[in-house]
CSV table of C-alpha atoms in Angstrom, one decimal:
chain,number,residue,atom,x,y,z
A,23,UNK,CA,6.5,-1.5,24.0
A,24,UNK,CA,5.7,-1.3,20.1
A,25,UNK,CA,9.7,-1.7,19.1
A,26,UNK,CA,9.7,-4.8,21.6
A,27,UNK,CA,6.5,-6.0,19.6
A,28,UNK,CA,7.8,-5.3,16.5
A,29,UNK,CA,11.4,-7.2,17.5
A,30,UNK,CA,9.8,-10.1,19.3
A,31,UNK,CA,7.8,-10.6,15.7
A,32,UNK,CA,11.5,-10.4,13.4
A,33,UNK,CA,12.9,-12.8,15.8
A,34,UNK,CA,9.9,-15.2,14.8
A,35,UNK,CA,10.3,-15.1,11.4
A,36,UNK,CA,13.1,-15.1,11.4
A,37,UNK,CA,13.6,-18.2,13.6
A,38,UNK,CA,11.7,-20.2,10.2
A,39,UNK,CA,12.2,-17.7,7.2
A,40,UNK,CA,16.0,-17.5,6.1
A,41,UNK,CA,17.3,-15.3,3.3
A,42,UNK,CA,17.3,-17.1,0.0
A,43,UNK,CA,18.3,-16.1,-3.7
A,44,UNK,CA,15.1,-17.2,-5.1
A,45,UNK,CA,12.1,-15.0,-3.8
A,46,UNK,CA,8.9,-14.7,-5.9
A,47,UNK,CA,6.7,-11.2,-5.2
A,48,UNK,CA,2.6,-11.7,-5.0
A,49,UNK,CA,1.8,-7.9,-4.5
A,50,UNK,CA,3.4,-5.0,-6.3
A,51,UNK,CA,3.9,-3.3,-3.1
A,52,UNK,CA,6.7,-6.4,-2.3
A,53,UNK,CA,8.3,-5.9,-5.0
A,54,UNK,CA,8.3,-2.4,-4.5
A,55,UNK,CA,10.3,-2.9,-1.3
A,56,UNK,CA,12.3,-5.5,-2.4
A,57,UNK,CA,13.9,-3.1,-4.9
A,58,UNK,CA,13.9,-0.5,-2.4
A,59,UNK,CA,16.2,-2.1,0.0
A,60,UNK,CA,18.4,-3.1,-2.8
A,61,UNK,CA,17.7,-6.7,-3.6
A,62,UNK,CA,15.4,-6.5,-6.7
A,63,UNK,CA,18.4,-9.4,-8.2
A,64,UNK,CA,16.6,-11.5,-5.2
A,65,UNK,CA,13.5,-11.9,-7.3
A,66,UNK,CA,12.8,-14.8,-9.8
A,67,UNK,CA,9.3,-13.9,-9.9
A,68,UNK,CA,6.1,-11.2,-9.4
A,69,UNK,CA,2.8,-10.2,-10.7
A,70,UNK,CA,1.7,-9.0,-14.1
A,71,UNK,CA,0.8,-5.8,-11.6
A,72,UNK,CA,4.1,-5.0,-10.7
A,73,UNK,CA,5.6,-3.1,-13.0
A,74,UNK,CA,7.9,-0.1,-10.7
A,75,UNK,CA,10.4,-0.2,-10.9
A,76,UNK,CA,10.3,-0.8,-14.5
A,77,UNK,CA,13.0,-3.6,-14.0
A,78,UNK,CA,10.4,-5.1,-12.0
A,79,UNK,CA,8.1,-5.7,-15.9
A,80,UNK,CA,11.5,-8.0,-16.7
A,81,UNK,CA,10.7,-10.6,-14.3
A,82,UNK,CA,9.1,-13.9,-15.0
A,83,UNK,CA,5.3,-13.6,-14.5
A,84,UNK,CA,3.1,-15.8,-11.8
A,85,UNK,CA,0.0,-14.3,-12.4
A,86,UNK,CA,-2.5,-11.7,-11.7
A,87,UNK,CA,-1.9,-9.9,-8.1
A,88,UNK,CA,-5.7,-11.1,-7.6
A,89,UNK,CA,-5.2,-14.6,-9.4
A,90,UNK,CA,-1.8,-15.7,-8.8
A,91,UNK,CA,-0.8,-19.2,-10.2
A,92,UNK,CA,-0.1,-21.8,-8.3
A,93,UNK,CA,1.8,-23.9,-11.0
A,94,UNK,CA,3.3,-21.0,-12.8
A,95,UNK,CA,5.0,-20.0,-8.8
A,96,UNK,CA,6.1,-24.2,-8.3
A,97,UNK,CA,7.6,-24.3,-11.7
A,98,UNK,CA,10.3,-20.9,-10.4
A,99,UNK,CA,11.4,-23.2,-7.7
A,100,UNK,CA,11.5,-20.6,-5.1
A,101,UNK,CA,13.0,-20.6,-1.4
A,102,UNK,CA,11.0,-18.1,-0.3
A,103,UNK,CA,7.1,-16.7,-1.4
A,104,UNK,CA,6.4,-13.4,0.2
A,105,UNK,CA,2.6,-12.6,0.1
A,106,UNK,CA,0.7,-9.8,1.6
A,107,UNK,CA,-2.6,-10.2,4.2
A,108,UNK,CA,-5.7,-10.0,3.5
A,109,UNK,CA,-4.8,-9.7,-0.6
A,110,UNK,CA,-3.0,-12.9,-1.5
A,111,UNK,CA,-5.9,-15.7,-2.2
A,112,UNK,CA,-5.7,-18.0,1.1
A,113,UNK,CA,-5.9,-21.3,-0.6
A,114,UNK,CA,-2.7,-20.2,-2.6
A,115,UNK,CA,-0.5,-19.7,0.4
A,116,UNK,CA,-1.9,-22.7,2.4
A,117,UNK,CA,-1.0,-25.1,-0.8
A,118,UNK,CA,2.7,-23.6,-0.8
A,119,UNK,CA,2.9,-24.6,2.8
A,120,UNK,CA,1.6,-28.0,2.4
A,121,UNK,CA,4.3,-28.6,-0.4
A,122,UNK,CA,7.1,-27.4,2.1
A,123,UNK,CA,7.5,-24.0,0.4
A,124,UNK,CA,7.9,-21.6,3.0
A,125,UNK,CA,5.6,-18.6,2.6
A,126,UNK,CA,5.9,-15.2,4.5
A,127,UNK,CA,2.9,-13.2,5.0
A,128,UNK,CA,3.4,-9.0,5.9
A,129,UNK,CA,1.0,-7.3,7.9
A,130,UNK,CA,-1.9,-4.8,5.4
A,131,UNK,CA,-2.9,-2.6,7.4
A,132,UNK,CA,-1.6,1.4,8.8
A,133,UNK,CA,1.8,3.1,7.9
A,134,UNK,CA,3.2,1.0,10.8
A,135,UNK,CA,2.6,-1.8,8.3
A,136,UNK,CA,4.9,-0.2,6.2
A,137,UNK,CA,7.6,0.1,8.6
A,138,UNK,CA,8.0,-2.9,10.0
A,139,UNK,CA,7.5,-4.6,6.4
A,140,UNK,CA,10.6,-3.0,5.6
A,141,UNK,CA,12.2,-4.1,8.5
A,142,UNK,CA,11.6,-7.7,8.4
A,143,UNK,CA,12.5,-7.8,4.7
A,144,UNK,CA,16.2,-6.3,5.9
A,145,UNK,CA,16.4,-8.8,8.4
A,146,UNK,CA,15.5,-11.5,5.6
A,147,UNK,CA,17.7,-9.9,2.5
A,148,UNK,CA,20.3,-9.2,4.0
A,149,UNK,CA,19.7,-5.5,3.8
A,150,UNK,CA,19.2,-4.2,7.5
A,151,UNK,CA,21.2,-1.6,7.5
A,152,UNK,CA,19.4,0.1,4.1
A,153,UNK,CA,16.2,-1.0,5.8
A,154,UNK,CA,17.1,1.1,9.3
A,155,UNK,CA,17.7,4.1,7.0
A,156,UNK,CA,15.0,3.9,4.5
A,157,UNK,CA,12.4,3.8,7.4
A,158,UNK,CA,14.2,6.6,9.3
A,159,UNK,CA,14.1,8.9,6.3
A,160,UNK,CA,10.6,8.1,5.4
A,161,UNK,CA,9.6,8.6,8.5
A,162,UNK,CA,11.5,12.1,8.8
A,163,UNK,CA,10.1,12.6,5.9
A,164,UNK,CA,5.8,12.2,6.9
A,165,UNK,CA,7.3,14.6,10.1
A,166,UNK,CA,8.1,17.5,7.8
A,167,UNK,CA,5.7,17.1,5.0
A,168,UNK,CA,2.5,17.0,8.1
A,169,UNK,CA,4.3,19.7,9.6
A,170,UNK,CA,3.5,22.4,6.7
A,171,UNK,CA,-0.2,21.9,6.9
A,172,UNK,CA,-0.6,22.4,10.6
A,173,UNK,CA,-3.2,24.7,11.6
A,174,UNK,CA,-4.8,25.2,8.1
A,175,UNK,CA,-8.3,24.8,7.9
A,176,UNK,CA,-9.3,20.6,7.1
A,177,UNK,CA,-11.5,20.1,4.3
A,178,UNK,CA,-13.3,17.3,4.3
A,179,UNK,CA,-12.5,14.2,1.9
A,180,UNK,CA,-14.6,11.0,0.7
A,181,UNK,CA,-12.2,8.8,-0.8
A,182,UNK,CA,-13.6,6.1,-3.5
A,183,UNK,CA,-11.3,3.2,-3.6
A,184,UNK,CA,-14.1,0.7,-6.1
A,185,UNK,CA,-17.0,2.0,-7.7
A,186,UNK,CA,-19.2,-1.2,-7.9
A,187,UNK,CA,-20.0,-1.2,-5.2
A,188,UNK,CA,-18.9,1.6,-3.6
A,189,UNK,CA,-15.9,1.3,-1.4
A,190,UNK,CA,-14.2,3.8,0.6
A,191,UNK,CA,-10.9,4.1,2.9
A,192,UNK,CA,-12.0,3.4,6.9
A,193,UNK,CA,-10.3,4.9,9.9
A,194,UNK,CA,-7.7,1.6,10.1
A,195,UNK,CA,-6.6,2.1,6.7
A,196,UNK,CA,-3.7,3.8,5.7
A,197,UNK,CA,-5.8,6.0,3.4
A,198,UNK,CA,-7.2,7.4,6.7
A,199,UNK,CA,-3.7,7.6,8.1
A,200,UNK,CA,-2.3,9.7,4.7
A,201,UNK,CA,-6.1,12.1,4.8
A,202,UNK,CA,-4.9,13.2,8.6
A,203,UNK,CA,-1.2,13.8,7.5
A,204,UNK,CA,-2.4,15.9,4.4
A,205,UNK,CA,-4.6,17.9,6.3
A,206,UNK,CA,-8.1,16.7,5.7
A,207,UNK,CA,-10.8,15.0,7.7
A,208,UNK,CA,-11.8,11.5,6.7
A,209,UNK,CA,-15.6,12.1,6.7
A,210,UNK,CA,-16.0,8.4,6.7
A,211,UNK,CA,-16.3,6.9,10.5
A,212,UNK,CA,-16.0,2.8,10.1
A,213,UNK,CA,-13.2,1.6,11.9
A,214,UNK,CA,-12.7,-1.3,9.2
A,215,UNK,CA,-10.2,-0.4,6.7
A,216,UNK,CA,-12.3,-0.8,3.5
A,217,UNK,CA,-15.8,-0.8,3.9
A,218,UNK,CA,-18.6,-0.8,1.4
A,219,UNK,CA,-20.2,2.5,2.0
A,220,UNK,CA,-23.5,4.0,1.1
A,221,UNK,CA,-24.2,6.7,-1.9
A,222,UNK,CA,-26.4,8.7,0.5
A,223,UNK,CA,-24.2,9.1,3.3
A,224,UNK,CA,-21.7,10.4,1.1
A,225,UNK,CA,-24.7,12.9,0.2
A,226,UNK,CA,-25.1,13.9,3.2
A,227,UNK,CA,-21.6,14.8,4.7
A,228,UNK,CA,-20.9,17.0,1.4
A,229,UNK,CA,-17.2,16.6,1.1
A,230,UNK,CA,-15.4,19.0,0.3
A,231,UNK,CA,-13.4,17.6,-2.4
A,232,UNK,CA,-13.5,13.5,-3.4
A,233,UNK,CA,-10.4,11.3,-4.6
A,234,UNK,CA,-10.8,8.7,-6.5
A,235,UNK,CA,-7.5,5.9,-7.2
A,236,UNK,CA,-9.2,3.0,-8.9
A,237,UNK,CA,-9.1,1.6,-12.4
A,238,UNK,CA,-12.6,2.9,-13.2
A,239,UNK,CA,-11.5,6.4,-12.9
A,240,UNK,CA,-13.0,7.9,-15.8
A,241,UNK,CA,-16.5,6.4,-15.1
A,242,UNK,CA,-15.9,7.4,-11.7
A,243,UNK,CA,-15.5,11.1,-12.6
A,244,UNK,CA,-18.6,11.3,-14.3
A,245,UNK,CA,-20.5,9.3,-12.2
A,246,UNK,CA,-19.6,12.0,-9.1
A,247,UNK,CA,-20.3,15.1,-11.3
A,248,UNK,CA,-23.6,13.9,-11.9
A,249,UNK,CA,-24.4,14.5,-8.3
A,250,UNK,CA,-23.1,17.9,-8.1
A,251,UNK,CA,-21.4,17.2,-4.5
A,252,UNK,CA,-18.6,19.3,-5.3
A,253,UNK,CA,-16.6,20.8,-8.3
A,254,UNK,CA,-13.3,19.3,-6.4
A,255,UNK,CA,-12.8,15.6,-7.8
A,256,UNK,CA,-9.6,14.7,-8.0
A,257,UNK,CA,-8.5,10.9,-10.0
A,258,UNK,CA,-5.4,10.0,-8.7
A,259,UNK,CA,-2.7,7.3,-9.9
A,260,UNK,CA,-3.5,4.1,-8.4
A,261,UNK,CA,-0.5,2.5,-8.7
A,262,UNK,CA,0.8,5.3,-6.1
A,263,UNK,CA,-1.8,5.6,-3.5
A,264,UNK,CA,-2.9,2.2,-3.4
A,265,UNK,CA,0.0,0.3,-2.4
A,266,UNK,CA,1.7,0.0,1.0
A,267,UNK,CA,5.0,0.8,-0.2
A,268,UNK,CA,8.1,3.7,0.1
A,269,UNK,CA,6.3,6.0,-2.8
A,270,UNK,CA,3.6,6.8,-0.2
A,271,UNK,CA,5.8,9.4,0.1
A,272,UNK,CA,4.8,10.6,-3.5
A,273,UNK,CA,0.9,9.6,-2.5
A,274,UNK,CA,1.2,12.3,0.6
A,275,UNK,CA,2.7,15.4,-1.5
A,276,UNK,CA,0.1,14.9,-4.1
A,277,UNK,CA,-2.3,14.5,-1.8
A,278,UNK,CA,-1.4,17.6,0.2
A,279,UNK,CA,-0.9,19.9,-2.7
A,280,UNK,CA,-4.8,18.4,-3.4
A,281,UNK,CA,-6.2,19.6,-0.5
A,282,UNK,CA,-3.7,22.8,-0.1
A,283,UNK,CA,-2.9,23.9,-3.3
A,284,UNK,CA,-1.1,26.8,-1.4
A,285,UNK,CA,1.0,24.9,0.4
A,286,UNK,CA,4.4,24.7,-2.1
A,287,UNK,CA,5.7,21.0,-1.8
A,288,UNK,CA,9.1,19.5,-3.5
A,289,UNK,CA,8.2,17.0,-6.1
């Protein structure tokens, strides 16, 4: 039923999105797939944020991945804008549209997301056939990497995504999704991927170890220690575990060998 889903949703982009040689990134994890599947020479444009692959830092900027700019993306001409839900400003895509710039929103949410991102994009770029494989391998590879941390005993994670206010990874995030994989327990319980979460609940549960992946790290760090919760506090790179992309590979072995340091993982 999902691969129908999934096919019956290709086949509508597709029927209004065609391939061009102009296509402008608005979230680093776009153009992280874009150059994944081979097509990085596709791109006339991207954020100041998107900076892997380090071609990627080459291409003409059109703003902030927060703040993109609406002239700065007119001025590139593009035939295609590819944005991401729930992060590219509303008002920018809806003013593309109304200019007759076509605008292609992926899905933000699980590691499904993921999948069928790169999917669509290989029915778009031309690059279906690197897309089939890419997903199959990633896929093959979440299988083995889960697989080594079966039956070992789950410690339990909070995992700090902003600091003012507090924000954490809920169960339909794909933070959630990669805490499960690892071998931990999520010890937050809000079904909504990102929610704003409370100091003393966090207290409470006493996690067993707490990652942090935002741009506060440091302040983060010392803010935690000050609560003596636990000596495990890991700051993690988050260019690598906060964006939906193919190095959430990387995220997963770093985040098992986090919560299993005796489990030996290929870098």
């Amino acid at each position: 039923m999902r691969i129908a889903i999934i096919f019956l949703l290709i086949t509508y982009f597709i029927s209004f999105v065609h391939a061009g040689e102009r296509i402008i990134s608005l979230a680093p994890s776009i153009t992280e797939m874009v150059y994944a599947l081979g097509a990085g020479d596709k791109l006339v444009g991207v954020t100041k944020h998107c900076d892997y692959p380090p071609e990627a830092k080459k291409k003409p900027k059109i703003g902030t991945f927060i703040h993109p700019s609406f002239e700065a993306i007119v001025n590139l001409e593009p035939d295609l804008v590819i944005a991401l839900e729930k992060a590219t400003p509303f008002h920018i895509i809806s003013r593309l549209k109304k200019i007759n710039i076509k605008v292609l929103v992926l899905k933000n949410k699980g590691l499904d997301s993921i999948w069928e991102n790169l999917l669509l994009l290989g029915k778009i770029l031309d690059r279906e056939t690197i897309a089939k494989r890419l997903v199959k391998k990633l896929q093959n590879e979440i299988k083995i990497l889960s697989k080594q941390v079966k039956g070992l005993p789950k410690p339990k994670v909070f995992w700090q995504i902003g600091i003012r206010p507090l924000i954490t990874c809920g169960r339909s995030s794909y933070h959630h999704e990669l805490i499960n994989l690892a071998g931990g327990i999520n010890i937050v319980k809000e079904n909504t991927a990102y929610p704003i979460y409370n100091l003393e609940e966090v207290i409470k549960a006493q996690p067993d170890i707490i990652i942090v992946s935002n741009m506060e790290s440091k302040v983060a760090k010392t803010f935690w220690q000050k609560f003596q919760i636990t000596n495990r506090i890991y700051i993690v790179n988050s260019d690598i575990f906060d964006r939906p992309s193919p190095r959430i590979i990387q995220a997963l072995k770093i985040l098992i060998q986090i919560l299993h340091p005796e489990v030996a993982i290929d870098s």
